[in-house]
Every structure is written in C-alpha cells, then in structure tokens.
Coordinates of C-alpha atoms (C1' of nucleotides) in Angstrom, one line a residue:
Chain N
X116 CA -39.1 39.3 12.7
X117 CA -36.9 37.2 14.9
X118 CA -36.0 34.9 12.1
X119 CA -32.2 35.0 11.4
X120 CA -30.9 35.7 8.0
X121 CA -29.1 32.4 7.7
X122 CA -32.3 30.7 8.5
X123 CA -34.1 32.7 5.9
X124 CA -31.5 31.8 3.2
X125 CA -31.7 28.1 4.2
X126 CA -35.4 28.2 3.7
X127 CA -35.1 30.1 0.4
X128 CA -32.8 27.4 -1.0
X129 CA -35.1 24.7 0.1
X130 CA -38.0 26.6 -1.5
X131 CA -36.2 27.0 -4.8
X132 CA -35.5 23.3 -4.8
X133 CA -39.1 22.4 -3.8
X134 CA -40.3 24.6 -6.7
X135 CA -38.0 22.9 -9.2
X136 CA -39.1 19.5 -8.0
X137 CA -42.7 20.3 -8.8
X138 CA -42.1 22.1 -12.1
X139 CA -43.2 25.4 -10.5
X140 CA -41.4 28.3 -12.1
X141 CA -39.1 30.3 -9.8
X142 CA -40.2 33.8 -10.5
X143 CA -39.0 36.9 -8.8
X144 CA -42.4 37.7 -7.4
X145 CA -42.9 34.1 -6.1
X146 CA -39.5 34.2 -4.3
X147 CA -40.2 37.5 -2.7
X148 CA -43.7 36.4 -1.5
X149 CA -42.2 33.3 0.1
X150 CA -39.3 35.4 1.6
X151 CA -41.8 37.8 3.1
X152 CA -43.8 35.0 4.7
X153 CA -40.9 32.9 5.9
X154 CA -39.2 36.0 7.4
X155 CA -42.3 36.8 9.6
X156 CA -43.6 35.2 12.7
X157 CA -46.8 37.2 12.5
X158 CA -48.8 34.9 10.3
X159 CA -49.6 37.8 8.0
X160 CA -52.6 38.0 5.7
X161 CA -52.4 38.4 1.9
X162 CA -52.6 42.2 2.1
X163 CA -49.7 42.5 4.7
X164 CA -47.6 40.2 2.6
X165 CA -48.4 42.3 -0.5
X166 CA -47.4 45.5 1.4
X167 CA -44.1 43.9 2.5
X168 CA -43.2 42.6 -0.9
X169 CA -43.9 46.0 -2.5
X170 CA -40.9 47.4 -0.6
X171 CA -38.8 45.3 -2.8
X172 CA -41.0 44.7 -5.9
X173 CA -43.1 47.9 -6.1
X174 CA -45.1 46.8 -9.1
X175 CA -46.4 43.5 -7.7
X176 CA -50.2 43.1 -7.9
X177 CA -52.4 41.8 -5.1
X178 CA -53.7 39.2 -7.5
X179 CA -50.3 37.7 -7.9
X180 CA -49.9 37.5 -4.2
X181 CA -53.2 35.8 -3.7
X182 CA -52.6 33.4 -6.6
X183 CA -49.2 32.4 -5.3
X184 CA -50.3 32.0 -1.7
X185 CA -53.1 29.8 -2.8
X186 CA -50.9 27.8 -5.1
X187 CA -48.2 27.3 -2.5
X188 CA -50.8 26.2 0.1
X189 CA -52.1 23.6 -2.4
X190 CA -48.6 22.3 -2.9
X191 CA -48.2 22.0 0.8
X192 CA -45.3 24.5 0.9
X193 CA -47.1 26.9 3.2
X194 CA -50.2 26.6 5.3
X195 CA -53.3 28.6 6.0
X196 CA -53.9 29.4 9.6
X197 CA -56.7 30.9 11.7
X198 CA -59.7 29.0 12.9
X199 CA -61.8 32.1 12.8
X200 CA -63.4 33.5 9.7
X201 CA -61.4 36.6 9.4
X202 CA -59.4 37.0 6.3
X203 CA -56.9 34.3 5.4
X204 CA -53.6 34.2 7.2
X205 CA -50.5 32.2 6.2
X206 CA -47.7 30.3 7.8
X207 CA -44.5 29.1 6.2
X208 CA -43.7 27.0 9.2
X209 CA -44.5 23.4 8.2
X210 CA -43.2 21.7 11.4
X211 CA -45.7 20.2 13.8
X212 CA -46.8 23.1 16.0
X213 CA -49.7 24.8 17.7
X214 CA -51.1 28.3 17.9
X215 CA -51.8 30.8 20.7
X216 CA -54.4 33.2 19.4
X217 CA -55.2 36.5 21.2
X218 CA -58.9 37.1 21.3
X219 CA -58.4 40.8 21.6
X220 CA -55.9 41.8 19.0
X221 CA -55.7 38.7 16.8
X222 CA -52.1 38.0 17.4
X223 CA -51.1 34.4 16.5
X224 CA -47.9 32.8 17.8
X225 CA -46.5 29.4 17.2
X226 CA -45.6 27.1 20.1
X227 CA -44.3 23.6 20.3
X228 CA -45.2 21.0 22.9
X229 CA -43.9 17.4 23.2
X230 CA -46.9 16.6 25.4
X231 CA -49.4 17.7 22.8
X232 CA -47.5 15.9 20.0
X233 CA -48.1 12.7 21.9
X234 CA -51.9 13.0 22.0
X235 CA -53.4 10.0 20.3
X236 CA -56.5 10.4 18.1
X237 CA -59.4 10.0 20.5
X238 CA -61.4 6.9 20.0
X239 CA -64.6 9.0 19.9
X240 CA -63.2 10.8 16.8
X241 CA -61.9 7.6 15.1
X242 CA -65.5 6.4 15.2
X243 CA -66.4 8.9 12.5
X244 CA -63.6 7.9 10.0
X245 CA -59.9 7.8 9.4
X246 CA -58.2 10.6 11.2
X247 CA -55.3 12.4 9.4
X248 CA -54.3 15.3 11.6
X249 CA -55.1 16.9 14.9
X250 CA -55.3 20.7 15.2
X251 CA -55.2 22.5 18.5
X252 CA -55.2 26.2 19.4
X253 CA -55.2 28.0 22.7
X254 CA -57.3 31.2 22.8
X255 CA -56.5 33.8 25.3
X256 CA -55.4 37.3 26.0
X257 CA -51.8 38.1 25.0
X258 CA -49.3 39.9 27.3
X259 CA -49.7 43.2 25.4
X260 CA -53.5 43.2 25.6
X261 CA -53.3 42.2 29.3
X262 CA -51.1 45.1 30.2
X263 CA -53.4 47.5 28.3
X264 CA -56.3 46.2 30.2
X265 CA -54.4 46.4 33.6
X266 CA -53.4 50.0 33.0
X267 CA -56.8 51.2 32.1
X268 CA -58.6 49.8 35.1
Chain D
X80 CA -81.5 14.9 12.6
X81 CA -81.0 12.4 15.5
X82 CA -82.2 15.0 18.0
X83 CA -85.4 13.8 19.8
X84 CA -88.4 16.0 19.8
X85 CA -88.5 16.2 23.6
X86 CA -84.9 17.3 23.5
X87 CA -85.8 20.0 21.0
X88 CA -88.7 21.2 23.0
X89 CA -86.5 21.4 26.1
X90 CA -84.0 23.4 24.2
X91 CA -86.7 25.7 22.8
X92 CA -88.0 26.5 26.3
X93 CA -84.5 27.2 27.5
X94 CA -84.0 29.4 24.5
X95 CA -87.2 31.4 25.1
X96 CA -86.1 32.0 28.7
X97 CA -82.6 33.0 27.6
X98 CA -84.1 35.5 25.2
X99 CA -86.4 36.9 27.9
X100 CA -83.5 37.2 30.3
X101 CA -81.5 39.3 27.9
X102 CA -84.4 41.5 26.7
X103 CA -84.2 39.9 23.2
X104 CA -87.6 39.7 21.6
X105 CA -89.0 36.2 20.9
X106 CA -90.0 36.5 17.3
X107 CA -91.4 33.8 15.2
X108 CA -88.5 33.9 12.8
X109 CA -85.9 33.9 15.6
X110 CA -87.6 30.8 17.2
X111 CA -87.6 29.0 13.9
X112 CA -84.0 29.8 13.2
X113 CA -83.0 28.5 16.5
X114 CA -85.2 25.4 16.2
X115 CA -83.7 24.6 12.8
X116 CA -80.2 24.8 14.2
X117 CA -80.8 22.9 17.4
X118 CA -82.6 20.1 15.5
X119 CA -79.5 19.5 13.3
X120 CA -76.3 17.8 14.0
X121 CA -74.8 18.9 10.7
X122 CA -73.5 22.3 11.7
X123 CA -75.3 24.0 8.8
X124 CA -74.4 27.3 7.2
X125 CA -76.6 30.3 7.0
X126 CA -78.0 29.3 3.7
X127 CA -78.9 25.8 4.8
X128 CA -80.6 27.1 7.9
X129 CA -82.5 29.6 5.7
X130 CA -83.7 26.8 3.4
X131 CA -84.8 24.7 6.3
X132 CA -86.7 27.6 8.0
X133 CA -88.4 28.5 4.7
X134 CA -90.3 25.2 4.9
X135 CA -92.1 26.6 7.8
X136 CA -91.7 30.4 7.3
X137 CA -91.7 30.8 3.5
X138 CA -91.2 34.6 3.6
X139 CA -88.2 34.7 5.8
X140 CA -85.3 36.6 4.2
X141 CA -81.7 35.6 4.2
X142 CA -80.7 38.8 6.0
X143 CA -82.9 38.0 8.9
X144 CA -81.2 34.6 9.2
X145 CA -77.7 36.2 9.0
X146 CA -78.6 38.9 11.5
X147 CA -80.1 36.4 14.0
X148 CA -77.3 33.9 13.8
X149 CA -74.8 36.7 14.3
X150 CA -76.7 38.1 17.2
X151 CA -77.2 34.8 18.9
X152 CA -73.5 34.0 18.6
X153 CA -72.7 37.4 20.2
X154 CA -75.0 36.5 23.1
X155 CA -73.2 33.2 23.5
X156 CA -76.4 31.2 22.7
X157 CA -74.9 29.5 19.7
X158 CA -71.4 29.2 18.4
X159 CA -69.6 29.5 15.1
X160 CA -67.7 26.5 14.0
X161 CA -65.2 25.6 11.3
X162 CA -61.5 26.3 11.5
X163 CA -61.4 26.6 7.8
X164 CA -62.2 29.6 5.9
X165 CA -65.3 28.3 4.1
X166 CA -68.6 30.0 4.8
X167 CA -69.7 30.3 8.4
X168 CA -71.3 27.3 10.0
X169 CA -73.1 27.2 13.3
X170 CA -73.6 25.0 16.3
X171 CA -76.3 25.2 19.0
X172 CA -74.4 22.7 21.2
X173 CA -72.8 24.8 23.9
X174 CA -71.4 22.0 25.9
X175 CA -67.6 21.3 26.0
X176 CA -67.0 19.2 22.9
X177 CA -64.7 18.7 19.9
X178 CA -65.1 18.3 16.2
X179 CA -64.2 15.7 13.6
X180 CA -64.0 17.4 10.2
X181 CA -63.9 15.4 6.9
X182 CA -61.3 16.9 4.6
X183 CA -63.2 15.6 1.6
X184 CA -66.8 16.5 2.1
X185 CA -66.7 19.0 4.9
X186 CA -68.8 16.9 7.3
X187 CA -68.4 18.2 10.9
X188 CA -69.5 16.0 13.8
X189 CA -69.3 16.6 17.5
X190 CA -67.6 14.3 19.9
X191 CA -66.9 14.3 23.6
X192 CA -63.8 13.1 25.4
X193 CA -63.0 13.1 29.0
X194 CA -59.3 12.7 28.2
X195 CA -59.2 15.8 26.1
X196 CA -61.2 17.8 28.7
X197 CA -58.4 17.1 31.1
X198 CA -55.7 18.7 29.0
X199 CA -54.0 21.6 30.8
X200 CA -53.0 24.7 29.0
X201 CA -49.5 24.0 27.9
X202 CA -46.8 26.1 29.6
X203 CA -45.5 27.0 26.1
X204 CA -48.8 28.7 25.4
X205 CA -49.2 30.3 28.8
X206 CA -45.9 32.1 28.0
X207 CA -47.7 34.2 25.5
X208 CA -50.5 35.4 27.8
X209 CA -53.6 34.3 29.8
X210 CA -55.2 31.3 28.2
X211 CA -59.0 31.3 28.1
X212 CA -60.0 28.3 26.0
X213 CA -58.5 25.4 24.2
X214 CA -59.9 24.3 20.8
X215 CA -59.2 21.0 19.2
X216 CA -60.3 19.4 16.0
X217 CA -59.5 16.1 14.3
X218 CA -59.3 16.2 10.5
X219 CA -59.7 13.0 8.6
X220 CA -61.7 11.2 6.0
X221 CA -65.3 10.2 7.1
X222 CA -66.7 6.7 6.7
X223 CA -68.8 7.8 3.7
X224 CA -65.9 9.3 1.8
X225 CA -63.7 6.3 2.7
X226 CA -66.2 3.9 1.2
X227 CA -66.5 6.0 -1.9
X228 CA -62.7 5.9 -2.3
X229 CA -62.6 2.2 -1.6
X230 CA -65.2 1.3 -4.2
X231 CA -63.6 3.4 -6.9
X232 CA -60.1 1.9 -6.6
Chain B
dG156 C1' -40.7 28.4 -28.5
dT157 C1' -43.9 26.8 -25.2
dA158 C1' -46.1 26.8 -21.0
dC159 C1' -46.5 29.1 -17.0
dT160 C1' -47.0 33.8 -14.8
dT161 C1' -48.1 38.4 -14.3
dG162 C1' -50.9 42.7 -14.0
dC163 C1' -55.1 44.7 -15.1
dA164 C1' -59.9 45.1 -14.7
dA165 C1' -64.1 43.1 -13.9
dA166 C1' -66.7 39.5 -11.6
dT167 C1' -68.0 36.6 -7.7
dC168 C1' -69.7 35.2 -3.4
dG169 C1' -70.8 35.3 1.4
dT170 C1' -72.0 38.6 4.4
dT171 C1' -73.5 43.3 6.1
dT172 C1' -76.0 47.6 6.2
dG173 C1' -79.6 51.7 5.7
dC174 C1' -84.2 52.3 5.6
dA175 C1' -89.3 52.2 6.0
dG176 C1' -92.8 49.3 7.6
dT177 C1' -94.1 45.7 11.3
dA178 C1' -94.4 43.1 15.4
dA179 C1' -93.1 42.1 20.4
dC180 C1' -93.5 43.8 24.9
Chain Z
dG10 C1' -96.5 53.5 22.6
dT11 C1' -91.8 52.4 22.4
dT12 C1' -88.2 49.7 20.9
dA13 C1' -86.5 46.1 18.6
dC14 C1' -87.1 43.3 14.4
dT15 C1' -88.1 42.2 9.6
dG16 C1' -87.6 42.3 4.5
dC17 C1' -86.0 44.7 0.7
dA18 C1' -82.4 46.3 -2.0
dA19 C1' -78.1 48.1 -2.3
dA20 C1' -73.3 48.0 -0.5
dC21 C1' -69.2 45.7 1.1
dG22 C1' -64.7 43.5 1.2
dA23 C1' -62.0 39.6 0.6
dT24 C1' -60.9 36.6 -2.9
dT25 C1' -61.2 34.8 -7.8
dT26 C1' -61.2 34.9 -12.7
dG27 C1' -60.5 36.0 -18.0
dC28 C1' -57.4 37.9 -20.8
dA29 C1' -53.4 39.8 -23.3
dA30 C1' -48.6 40.7 -22.6
dG31 C1' -44.3 39.1 -20.3
dT32 C1' -40.9 35.7 -18.4
dA33 C1' -38.7 31.2 -16.9
dC34 C1' -37.0 27.2 -18.7

DNA sequence: GTACTTGCAAATCGTTTGCAGTAAC
DNA sequence: GTTACTGCAAACGATTTGCAAGTAC
C-alpha cells in the first residue's frame, strides 16, 4: 500500500477516460475494483480484491469482481500475473517491468531494470515465429521468509 | 516427436534408476507416463498424456496420470510449464532452457541460449531476497499461425 | 429507452482425494 | 508380507454462465 493518493487519483482519472474511450460503462463497482487493484502492490487475487472492495461496497458479488477483472484484462487495462498455476492474480501496473516471486510465501513484487529492458529477442526464439513480448521472473526467497528460516535454525 | 528412440531409451534407463534411488516403485503405468512425456516436444497436458498412454495401457485412469505427474514434479524428475493459467502442462526436459509460447495456438517450444544463461540476477530483484532461479519466456506468433493469418488477409 | 451490468444461483472444468483391491519390492 | 500404487467414484475449488432486475448513458 505504498501507492500515494495523488497517484491513485491520477490513475483513476486515466481509467475513467480509458473506459469512456472504449464504450465501457463507468459503474461504481468497476471503479472500486480498479481502485482496489491500483492501490495495491501485492498483486492480489480475485478474492482479496473482492474482500477489499466490500469495505466500501458491501453488496458487491464475487461474480462481478471476476467478470470485471477478466474484462479489464481483455481490454489491456490490467494484466494477469503469476507463472504458476495457483489462482489468478492481477496487476494494474502496465509499464514494462519484471517480477520477483517468493517460492515460500508467494509474494510477488515488481522491479524495473534497464539492463533487462535491453535484452533482444534471442535468435533461437525468433526461429519459432514472430516474437511479441519477453517475460522474465526471478524466483527466490524473500527477506521475510529468509529471516523466519534463519531464526528457526 | 523428434526425439530419437535411442534417446528415449537412455532417458527411460535414467528414469528407472532415479526411481530406484528414491524408493519410488517402477510400475508399468509410471514408466509409460514418463515415456509419453519424454517422447514429446509438445509439453502436453495431463489429458493428452493420458490419451497417449492409453494407446499402450488402455485401462489407465486419469487419476493415475495426474497423481504420477504431480509426484514426479515434486521429485524434480519433470517440471510444470506454462506461465499462463490454462491447464497444467509438463516437460521432461530438465536442462536449463527457455520457452517460446505462441499467443494464438498455445504452442510451447524449448530453446537454448548461452546469452540468456549468462544473465545475472538483477540487483533490483536481489533487493527483495535471495534469488534462486530465473525464468524467461518469449511470447509471439508461431510460424504456423503466422501463415494462417497471412493467407486469410 | 436501450444496452450494458449486476447479483444470484447453478454449472463447469481441471484437478484432488478416500477407499478397497492390486502389484512392486 | 509390507508398503506403495492403481482405479473407481465422489469431492473440491476457482472460475464461468444464464437469467431477471437494475443502472449508466
């Protein structure tokens, strides 16, 4: 939750505009779902988003959350993260970035790297077809899990 | 299915040995499941593996296939592939390699790259914890899907 | 007013599990 | 003989869908 409120409001305005552009109706639920996601750095799953939104919109149903997240992902307004086959997790950050994933607790954190941004599509991959995007994630043990392990040994 | 039969037999022997090492029983079904996977370059899902094995072991149940694949993955004898959240797909290739994934048809192909092997864990990722492994995939449109698109336009 | 959305409940689908019989070691 | 493995059927959990009522535009 280290996202500043100005940043959130900026993103909300951009979101309203993006919806208008696409003929997507700006409903209360949709706004709050997006706000919940864009306010978080945790890459929450549908259920966590639903819980969060219910603090403000107690009557929202899980289906609505699922439907909106799916639709927003199809419109390219959010993305689906997680290589693994756990439940779906979402990300409102659409800038070029990478993920650190903790193999113990499942934490996912964004990071940026100019070096990685500069990687060219490898010729070995280009041989299979036309590359579009390159995804990279670093798996490891996060600081929290590391200290837990240290203290118990 | 470009895997030579000598290669397959080599892998089967190694597999029998790996099972013996771990006290895992070498059952007919387990051998055929592994053979099916190691003979394929398609990164099949559980269902496709089941279909394939049934040509040789008609009575095998889907549960057995699921159970074995899961168990083999836990023992590190095979791996689970696919960043996406479709059904699970498996890979008997345990060498360091990368994937090309077709965004249209879901084709997954292995490729190798010395350049990518040499990538260091980025400092930005190390900040979050102790990195263990780095995964990379290239998404794109495969040759087959490209020609389909070309011919229909 | 119309088309898109919502909330509800029921369905779907891949995957997992409990159990009794069977096979590997 | 013991222990792990198989096949069956039933369960599971995340996600999706059909439908009637509600809301944005």
